[in-house]
Structure formats: structure tokens, C-alpha cells
Coordinates of N, CA and C in Angstrom, one line a residue:
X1 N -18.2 -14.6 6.3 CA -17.4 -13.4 6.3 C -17.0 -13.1 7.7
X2 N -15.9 -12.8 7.8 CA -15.0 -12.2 9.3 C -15.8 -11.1 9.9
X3 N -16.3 -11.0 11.3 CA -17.2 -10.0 11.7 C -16.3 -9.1 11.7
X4 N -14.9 -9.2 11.5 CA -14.2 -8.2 12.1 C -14.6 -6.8 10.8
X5 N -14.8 -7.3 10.0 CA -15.4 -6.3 8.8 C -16.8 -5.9 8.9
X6 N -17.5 -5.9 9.5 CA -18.7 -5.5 9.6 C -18.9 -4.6 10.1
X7 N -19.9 -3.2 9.4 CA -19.9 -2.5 9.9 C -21.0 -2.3 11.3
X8 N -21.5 -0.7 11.3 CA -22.5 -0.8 12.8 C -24.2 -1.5 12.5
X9 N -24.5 -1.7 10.8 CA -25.8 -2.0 10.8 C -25.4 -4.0 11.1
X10 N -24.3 -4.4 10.6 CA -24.1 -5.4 10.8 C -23.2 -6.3 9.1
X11 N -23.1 -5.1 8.5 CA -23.0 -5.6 7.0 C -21.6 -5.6 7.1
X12 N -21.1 -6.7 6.1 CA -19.5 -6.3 5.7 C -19.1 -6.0 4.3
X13 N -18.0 -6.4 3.9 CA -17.5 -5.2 3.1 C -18.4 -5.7 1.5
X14 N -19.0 -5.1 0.7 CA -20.0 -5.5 -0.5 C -21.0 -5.0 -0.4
X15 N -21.5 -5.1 0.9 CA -22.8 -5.0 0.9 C -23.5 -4.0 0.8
X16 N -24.4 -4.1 -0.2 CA -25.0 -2.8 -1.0 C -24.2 -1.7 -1.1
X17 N -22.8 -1.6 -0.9 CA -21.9 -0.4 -1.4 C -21.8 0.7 -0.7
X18 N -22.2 0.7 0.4 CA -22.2 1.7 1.6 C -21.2 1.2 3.0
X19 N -20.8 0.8 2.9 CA -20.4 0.5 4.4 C -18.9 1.5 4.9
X20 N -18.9 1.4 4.4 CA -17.5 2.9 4.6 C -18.0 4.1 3.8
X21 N -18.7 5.0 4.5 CA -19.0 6.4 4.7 C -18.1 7.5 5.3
X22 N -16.6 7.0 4.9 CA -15.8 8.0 4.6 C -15.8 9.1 4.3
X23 N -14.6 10.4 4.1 CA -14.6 11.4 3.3 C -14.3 10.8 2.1
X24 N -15.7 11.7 1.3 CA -15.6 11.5 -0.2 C -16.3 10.1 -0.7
X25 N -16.6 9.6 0.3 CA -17.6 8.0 -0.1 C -18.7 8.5 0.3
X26 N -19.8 8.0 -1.0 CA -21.3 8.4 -0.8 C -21.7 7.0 -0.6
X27 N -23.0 6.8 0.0 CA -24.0 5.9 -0.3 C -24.2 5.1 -1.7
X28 N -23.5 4.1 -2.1 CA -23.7 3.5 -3.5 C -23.3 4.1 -4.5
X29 N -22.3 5.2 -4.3 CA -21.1 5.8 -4.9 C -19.9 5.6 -4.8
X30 N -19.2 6.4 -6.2 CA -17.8 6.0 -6.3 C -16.8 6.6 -5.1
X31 N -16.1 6.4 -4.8 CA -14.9 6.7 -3.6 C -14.3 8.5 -4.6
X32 N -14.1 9.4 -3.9 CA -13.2 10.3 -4.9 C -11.7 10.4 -5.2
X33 N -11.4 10.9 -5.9 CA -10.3 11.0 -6.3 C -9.6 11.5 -4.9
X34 N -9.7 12.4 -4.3 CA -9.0 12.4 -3.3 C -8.7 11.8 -2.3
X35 N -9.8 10.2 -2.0 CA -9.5 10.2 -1.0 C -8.5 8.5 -1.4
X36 N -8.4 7.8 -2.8 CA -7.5 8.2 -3.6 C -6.6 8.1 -3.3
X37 N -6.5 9.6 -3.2 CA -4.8 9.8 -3.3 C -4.2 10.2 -2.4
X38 N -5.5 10.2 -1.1 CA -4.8 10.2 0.2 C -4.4 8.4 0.6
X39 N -5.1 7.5 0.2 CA -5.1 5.9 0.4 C -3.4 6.1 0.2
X40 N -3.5 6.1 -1.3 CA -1.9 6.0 -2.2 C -0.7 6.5 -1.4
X41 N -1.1 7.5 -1.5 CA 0.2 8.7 -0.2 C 0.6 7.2 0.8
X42 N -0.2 7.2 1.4 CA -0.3 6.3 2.8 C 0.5 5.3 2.5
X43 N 0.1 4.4 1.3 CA 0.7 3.5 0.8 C 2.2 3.3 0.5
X44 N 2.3 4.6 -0.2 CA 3.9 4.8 -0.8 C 4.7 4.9 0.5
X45 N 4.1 5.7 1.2 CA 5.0 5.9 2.4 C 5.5 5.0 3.3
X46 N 4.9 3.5 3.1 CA 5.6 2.3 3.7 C 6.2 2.3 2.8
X47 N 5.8 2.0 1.7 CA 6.4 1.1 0.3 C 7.8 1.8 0.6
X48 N 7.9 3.1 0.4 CA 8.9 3.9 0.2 C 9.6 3.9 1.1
X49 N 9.6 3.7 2.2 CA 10.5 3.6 3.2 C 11.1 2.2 3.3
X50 N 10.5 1.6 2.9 CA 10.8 -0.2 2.9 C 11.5 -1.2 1.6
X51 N 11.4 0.0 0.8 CA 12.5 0.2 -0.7 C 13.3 0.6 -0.9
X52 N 13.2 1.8 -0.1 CA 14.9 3.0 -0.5 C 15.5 1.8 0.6
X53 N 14.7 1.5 1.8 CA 15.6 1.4 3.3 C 16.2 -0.3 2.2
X54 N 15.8 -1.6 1.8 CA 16.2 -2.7 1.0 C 16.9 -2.2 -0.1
X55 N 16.9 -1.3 -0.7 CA 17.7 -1.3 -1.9 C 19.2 -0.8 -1.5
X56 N 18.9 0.3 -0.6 CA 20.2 0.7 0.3 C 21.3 0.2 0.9
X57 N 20.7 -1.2 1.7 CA 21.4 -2.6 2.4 C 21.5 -3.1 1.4
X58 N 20.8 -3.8 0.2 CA 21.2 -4.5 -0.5 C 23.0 -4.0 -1.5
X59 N 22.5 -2.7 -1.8 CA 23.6 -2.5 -2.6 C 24.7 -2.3 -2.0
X60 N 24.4 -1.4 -0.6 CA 25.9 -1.0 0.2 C 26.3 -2.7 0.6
X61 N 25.9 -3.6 0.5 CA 26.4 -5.1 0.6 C 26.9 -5.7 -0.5
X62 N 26.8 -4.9 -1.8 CA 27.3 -5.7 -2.8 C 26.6 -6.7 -3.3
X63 N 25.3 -7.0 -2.6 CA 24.1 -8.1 -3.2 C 24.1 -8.2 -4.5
X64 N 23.5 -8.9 -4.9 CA 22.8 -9.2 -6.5 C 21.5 -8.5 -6.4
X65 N 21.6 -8.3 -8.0 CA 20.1 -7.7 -8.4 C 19.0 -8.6 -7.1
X66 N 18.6 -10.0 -7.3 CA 17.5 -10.8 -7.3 C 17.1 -10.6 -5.5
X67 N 18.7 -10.5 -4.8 CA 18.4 -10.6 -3.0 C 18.0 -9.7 -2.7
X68 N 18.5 -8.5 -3.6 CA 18.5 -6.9 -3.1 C 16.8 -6.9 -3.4
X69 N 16.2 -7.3 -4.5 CA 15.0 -6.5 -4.8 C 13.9 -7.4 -3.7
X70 N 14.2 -8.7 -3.5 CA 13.8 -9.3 -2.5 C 13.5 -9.0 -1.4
X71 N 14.8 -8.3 -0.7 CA 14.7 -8.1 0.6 C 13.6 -6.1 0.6
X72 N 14.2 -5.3 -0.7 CA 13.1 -4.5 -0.6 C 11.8 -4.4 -1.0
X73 N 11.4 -5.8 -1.5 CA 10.0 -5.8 -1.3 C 9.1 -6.2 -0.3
X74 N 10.3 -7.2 0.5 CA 9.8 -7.8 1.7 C 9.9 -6.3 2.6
X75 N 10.6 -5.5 2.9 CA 10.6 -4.4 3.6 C 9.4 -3.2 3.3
X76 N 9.1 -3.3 2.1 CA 7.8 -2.3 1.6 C 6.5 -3.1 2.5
X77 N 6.4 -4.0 2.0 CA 5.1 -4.9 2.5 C 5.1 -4.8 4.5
X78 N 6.6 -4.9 4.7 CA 6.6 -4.5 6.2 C 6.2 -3.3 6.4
X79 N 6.8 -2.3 6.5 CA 6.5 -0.7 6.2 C 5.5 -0.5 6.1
X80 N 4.5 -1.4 4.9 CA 3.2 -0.2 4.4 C 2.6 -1.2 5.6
X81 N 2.2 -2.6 5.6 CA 1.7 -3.0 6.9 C 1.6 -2.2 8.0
X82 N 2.7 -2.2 8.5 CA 2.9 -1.8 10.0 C 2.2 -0.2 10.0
X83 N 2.7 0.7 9.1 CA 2.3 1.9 9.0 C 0.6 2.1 9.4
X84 N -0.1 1.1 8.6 CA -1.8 0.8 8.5 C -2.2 0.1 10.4
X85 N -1.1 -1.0 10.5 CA -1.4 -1.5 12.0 C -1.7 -0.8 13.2
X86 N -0.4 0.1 13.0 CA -0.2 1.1 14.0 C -1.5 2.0 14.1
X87 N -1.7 2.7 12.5 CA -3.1 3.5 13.2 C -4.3 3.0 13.3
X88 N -4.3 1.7 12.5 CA -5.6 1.3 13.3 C -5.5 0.1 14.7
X89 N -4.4 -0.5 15.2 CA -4.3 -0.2 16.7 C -4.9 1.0 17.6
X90 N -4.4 2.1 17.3 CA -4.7 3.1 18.2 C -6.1 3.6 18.1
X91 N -6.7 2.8 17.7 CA -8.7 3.4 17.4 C -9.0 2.1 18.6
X92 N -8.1 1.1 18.9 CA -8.3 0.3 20.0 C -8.8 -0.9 19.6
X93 N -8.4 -1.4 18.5 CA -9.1 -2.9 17.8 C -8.1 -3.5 18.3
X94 N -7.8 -4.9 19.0 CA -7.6 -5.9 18.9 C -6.6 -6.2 18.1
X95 N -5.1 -7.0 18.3 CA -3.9 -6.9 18.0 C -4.5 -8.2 16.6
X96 N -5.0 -9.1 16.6 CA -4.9 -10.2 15.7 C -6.3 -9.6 14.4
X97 N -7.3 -8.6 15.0 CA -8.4 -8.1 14.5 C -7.7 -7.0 13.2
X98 N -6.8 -6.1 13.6 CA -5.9 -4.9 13.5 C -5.2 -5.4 12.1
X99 N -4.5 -6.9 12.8 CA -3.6 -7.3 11.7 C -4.3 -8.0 10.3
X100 N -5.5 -8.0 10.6 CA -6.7 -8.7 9.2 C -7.3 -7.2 8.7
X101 N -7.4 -6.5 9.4 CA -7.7 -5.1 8.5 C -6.6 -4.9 7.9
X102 N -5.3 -4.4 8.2 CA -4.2 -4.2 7.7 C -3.8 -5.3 6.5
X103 N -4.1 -6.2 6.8 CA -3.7 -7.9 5.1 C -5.0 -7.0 4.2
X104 N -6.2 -6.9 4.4 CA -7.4 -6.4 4.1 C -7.1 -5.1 3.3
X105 N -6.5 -4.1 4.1 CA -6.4 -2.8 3.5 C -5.4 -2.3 2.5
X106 N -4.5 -2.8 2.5 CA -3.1 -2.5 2.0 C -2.6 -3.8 0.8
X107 N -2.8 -5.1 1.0 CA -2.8 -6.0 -0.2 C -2.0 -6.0 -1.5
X108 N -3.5 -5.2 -1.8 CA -3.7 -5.3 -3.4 C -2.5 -3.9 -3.5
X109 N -3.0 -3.0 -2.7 CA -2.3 -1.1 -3.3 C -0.6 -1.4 -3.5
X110 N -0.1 -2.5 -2.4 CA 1.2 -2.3 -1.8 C 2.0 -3.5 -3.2
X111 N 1.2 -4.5 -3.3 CA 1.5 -5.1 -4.6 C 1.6 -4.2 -5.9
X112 N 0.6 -4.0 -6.3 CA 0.8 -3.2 -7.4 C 1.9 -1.9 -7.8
X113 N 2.0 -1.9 -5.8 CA 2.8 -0.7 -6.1 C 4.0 -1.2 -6.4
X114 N 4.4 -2.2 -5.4 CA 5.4 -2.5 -5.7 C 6.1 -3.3 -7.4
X115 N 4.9 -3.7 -7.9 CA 5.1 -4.7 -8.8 C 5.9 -3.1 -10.0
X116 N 5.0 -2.4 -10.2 CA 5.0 -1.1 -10.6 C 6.6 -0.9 -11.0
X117 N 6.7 -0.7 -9.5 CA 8.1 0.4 -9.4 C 9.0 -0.6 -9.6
X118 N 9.5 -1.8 -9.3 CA 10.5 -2.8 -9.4 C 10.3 -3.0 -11.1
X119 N 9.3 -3.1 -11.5 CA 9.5 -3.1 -12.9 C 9.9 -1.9 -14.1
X120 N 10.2 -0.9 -13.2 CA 10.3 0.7 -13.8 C 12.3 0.5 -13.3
X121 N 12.2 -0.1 -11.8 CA 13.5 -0.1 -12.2 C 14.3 -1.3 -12.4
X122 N 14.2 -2.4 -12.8 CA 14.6 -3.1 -13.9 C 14.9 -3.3 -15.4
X123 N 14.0 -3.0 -15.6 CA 13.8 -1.9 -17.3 C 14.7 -0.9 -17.7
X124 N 15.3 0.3 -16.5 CA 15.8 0.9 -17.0 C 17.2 0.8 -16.8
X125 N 18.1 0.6 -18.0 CA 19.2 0.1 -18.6 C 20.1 0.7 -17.0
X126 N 20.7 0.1 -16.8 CA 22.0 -0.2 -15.8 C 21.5 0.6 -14.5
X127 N 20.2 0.7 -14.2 CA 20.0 1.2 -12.7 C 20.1 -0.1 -11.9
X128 N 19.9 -1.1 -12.3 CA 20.0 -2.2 -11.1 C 21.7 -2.5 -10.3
X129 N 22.8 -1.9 -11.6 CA 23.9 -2.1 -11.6 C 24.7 -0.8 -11.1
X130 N 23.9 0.3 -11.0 CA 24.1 1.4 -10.4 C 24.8 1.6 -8.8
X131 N 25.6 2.2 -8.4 CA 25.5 2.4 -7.3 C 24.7 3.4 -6.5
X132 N 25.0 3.5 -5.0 CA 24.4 4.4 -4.2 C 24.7 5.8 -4.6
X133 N 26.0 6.4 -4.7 CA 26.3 7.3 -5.3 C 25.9 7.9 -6.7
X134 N 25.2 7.2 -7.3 CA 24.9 7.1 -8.9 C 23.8 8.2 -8.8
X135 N 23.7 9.1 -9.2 CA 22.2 9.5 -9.9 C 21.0 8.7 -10.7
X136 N 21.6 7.5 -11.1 CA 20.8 7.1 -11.8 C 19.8 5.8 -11.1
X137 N 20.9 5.3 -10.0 CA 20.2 4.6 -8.8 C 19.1 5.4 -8.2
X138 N 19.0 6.6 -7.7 CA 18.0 7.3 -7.3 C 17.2 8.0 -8.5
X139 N 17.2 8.1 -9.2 CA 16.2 8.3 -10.6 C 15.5 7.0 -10.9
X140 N 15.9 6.3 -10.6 CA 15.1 5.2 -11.2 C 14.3 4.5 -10.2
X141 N 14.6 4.5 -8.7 CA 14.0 4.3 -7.5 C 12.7 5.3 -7.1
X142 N 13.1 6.3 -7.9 CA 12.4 7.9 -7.6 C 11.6 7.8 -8.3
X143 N 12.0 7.7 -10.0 CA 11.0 7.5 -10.7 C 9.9 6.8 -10.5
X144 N 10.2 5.2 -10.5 CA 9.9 4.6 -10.1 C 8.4 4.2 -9.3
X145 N 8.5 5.4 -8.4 CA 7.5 5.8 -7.2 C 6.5 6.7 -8.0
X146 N 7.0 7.3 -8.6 CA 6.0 8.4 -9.5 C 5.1 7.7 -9.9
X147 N 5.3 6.6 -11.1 CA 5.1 6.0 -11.6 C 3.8 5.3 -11.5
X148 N 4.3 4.5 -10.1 CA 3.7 3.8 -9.2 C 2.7 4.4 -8.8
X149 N 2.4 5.4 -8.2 CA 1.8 6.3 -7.9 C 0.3 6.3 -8.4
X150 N 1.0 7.0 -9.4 CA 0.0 7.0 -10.2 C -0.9 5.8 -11.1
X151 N 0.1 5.0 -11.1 CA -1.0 3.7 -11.3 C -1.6 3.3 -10.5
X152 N -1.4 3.3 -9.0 CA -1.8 2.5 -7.8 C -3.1 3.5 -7.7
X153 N -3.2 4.9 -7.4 CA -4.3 5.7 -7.4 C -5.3 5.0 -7.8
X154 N -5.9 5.3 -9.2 CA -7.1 4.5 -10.0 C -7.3 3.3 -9.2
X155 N -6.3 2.0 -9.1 CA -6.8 1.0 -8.7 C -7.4 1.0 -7.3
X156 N -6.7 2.0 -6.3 CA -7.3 2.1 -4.8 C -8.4 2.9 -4.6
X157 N -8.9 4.0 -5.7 CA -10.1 4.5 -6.2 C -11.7 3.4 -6.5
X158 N -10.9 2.6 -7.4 CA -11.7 1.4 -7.6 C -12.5 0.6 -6.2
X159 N -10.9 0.1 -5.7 CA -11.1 -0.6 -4.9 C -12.4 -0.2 -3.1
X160 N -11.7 1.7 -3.1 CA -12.2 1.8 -2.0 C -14.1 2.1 -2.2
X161 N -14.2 2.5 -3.7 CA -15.7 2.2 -4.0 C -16.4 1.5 -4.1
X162 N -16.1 0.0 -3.4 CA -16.3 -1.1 -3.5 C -16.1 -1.4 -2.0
X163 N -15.9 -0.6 -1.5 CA -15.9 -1.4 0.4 C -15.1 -1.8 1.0
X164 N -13.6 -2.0 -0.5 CA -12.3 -2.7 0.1 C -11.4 -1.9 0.1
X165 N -9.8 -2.6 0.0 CA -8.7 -1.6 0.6 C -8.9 -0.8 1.8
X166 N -8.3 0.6 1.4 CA -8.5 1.6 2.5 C -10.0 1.7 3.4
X167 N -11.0 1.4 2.4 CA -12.5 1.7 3.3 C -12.5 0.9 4.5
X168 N -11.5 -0.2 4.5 CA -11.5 -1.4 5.7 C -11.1 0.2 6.8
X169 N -10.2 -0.2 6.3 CA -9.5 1.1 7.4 C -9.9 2.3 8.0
X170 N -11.0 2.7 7.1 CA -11.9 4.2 7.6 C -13.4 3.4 8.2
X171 N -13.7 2.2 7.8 CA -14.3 1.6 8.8 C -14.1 1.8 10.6
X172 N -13.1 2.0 10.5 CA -12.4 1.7 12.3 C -11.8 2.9 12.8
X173 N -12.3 4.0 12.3 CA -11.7 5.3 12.5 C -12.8 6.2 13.1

């Protein structure tokens, strides 16, 4: 296991279920809803900025469905990344340390989320074909996120009661 996960007794992430004593993480307890849905927030807000910002270039270029959703998924994964890098850089970890908490913390939430919301807007009849101007392009992008949201919650609830995702990250806080 990478020390860079280990907490101050020496344990990393599994171990006996305590290692991230967080708000809202108990000792061998579940993560709470809130802290949840503060992970999520966190999350969306790369995702979201790295979605609207790829789907926006893609369309104002005239792309295809397949480049456009490409390039804003690669832009979410940047976004929620860098978002996580940045503040745990500034706790003063180590640029290559920083960037394995961040693959560590965000992963699973930024997948899902994204897998989510590209599937919400695919599905719905002529938003891929929509323009910028369209209401229905931003309804379905919008939606989309709702969506997302709320399915990614539970899973990063799961996750952070277990030592992973976000708990990487309140490790180093």
C-alpha cells in the first residue's frame, strides 16, 4: 500500500474503518449524509465546469455528437481533478503525492457522475442535436447534473465510509 495514504497511527485506507475522522465520520461508522453531499457538490463542480465548458466548444464548432462528448468528459475529469489538486496542494503535500490523492479521491464520484449525466443526455430525444441557443440543450445538460447528483451522493456516502474517495482527501486537511 502507498504510504502516501496512511494515516498518523500508520494505517491506510481499510484499515479497521477509522482512518478518516472527518466531519460526520465516526470510528467504524458510516460517513453521513452530509458530508456526502458536500464530497458530491465538490465533485459536480469540476464535472460541471468541464461539461458545460466541452459541450459549449464542441457545439459552437459544429462537432459531432461522439468528439463533443469526448472532449467534455475529458474536461470534467480535468476540472474535478485539478479542483481536488489544488486544495490538497495547499495543506503542503507534495506535487506527485497530491496528484495520487486526487486519482484516489475523485475516480470513482467523477465517473459515475459523468457516466450519469452523458447518459441522461443522450437519451433525451434531440438534445445532442440541439443547439447552444436551444432550451433544450441546457435542460438536458442541467438535468442531467440533477440527476447525477443524486446518484453520485449514495455512492460517495458508501465510499467515504470505507476510507476511500473523499476521506483520502480529509485525511490531509
Amino acid at each position: 500500500m502507498d504510504p502516501t495514504f496512511r494515516d498518523s497511527e500508520g494505517h491506510g485506507p481499510g484499515r479497521h474503518g477509522h482512518e478518516a475522522h472527518g466531519p460526520g465520520r465516526h470510528p467504524g461508522g458510516p460517513a453521513s449524509w452530509g458530508t456526502a453531499v458536500k464530497a458530491t457538490l465538490h465533485c459536480l463542480a469540476g464535472c460541471a465546469l468541464g461539461e458545460i465548458l466541452g459541450m459549449v466548444i464542441g457545439t459552437a464548432l459544429g462537432w459531432g455528437n461522439v468528439p463533443t462528448m469526448v472532449l467534455a468528459v475529458t474536461l470534467a475529469f480535468l476540472f474535478g481533478y485539478s479542483f481536488t489538486l489544488i486544495a490538497v496542494l495547499r495543506t503542503g503535500l507534495g506535487l506527485r503525492a497530491a496528484v495520487r490523492v486526487a486519482l484516489a479521491a475523485d475516480t470513482v464520484s467523477i465517473a459515475v457522475m459523468e457516466l450519469v449525466d452523458n447518459a441522461i443526455i443522450a437519451l433525451t430525444p434531440g438534445a445532442m442535436d440541439a443547439h447552444l441557443a436551444d432550451a433544450l440543450f441546457w435542460s438536458a445538460l442541467l438535468g442531467g447534473f440533477v440527476v447525477a447528483f443524486l446518484i453520485t451522493t449514495p455512492v460517495n456516502k458508501w465510499m467515504i465510509g470505507r476510507g476511500l474517495g473523499h476521506a483520502v482527501v480529509h485525511s490531509h486537511h
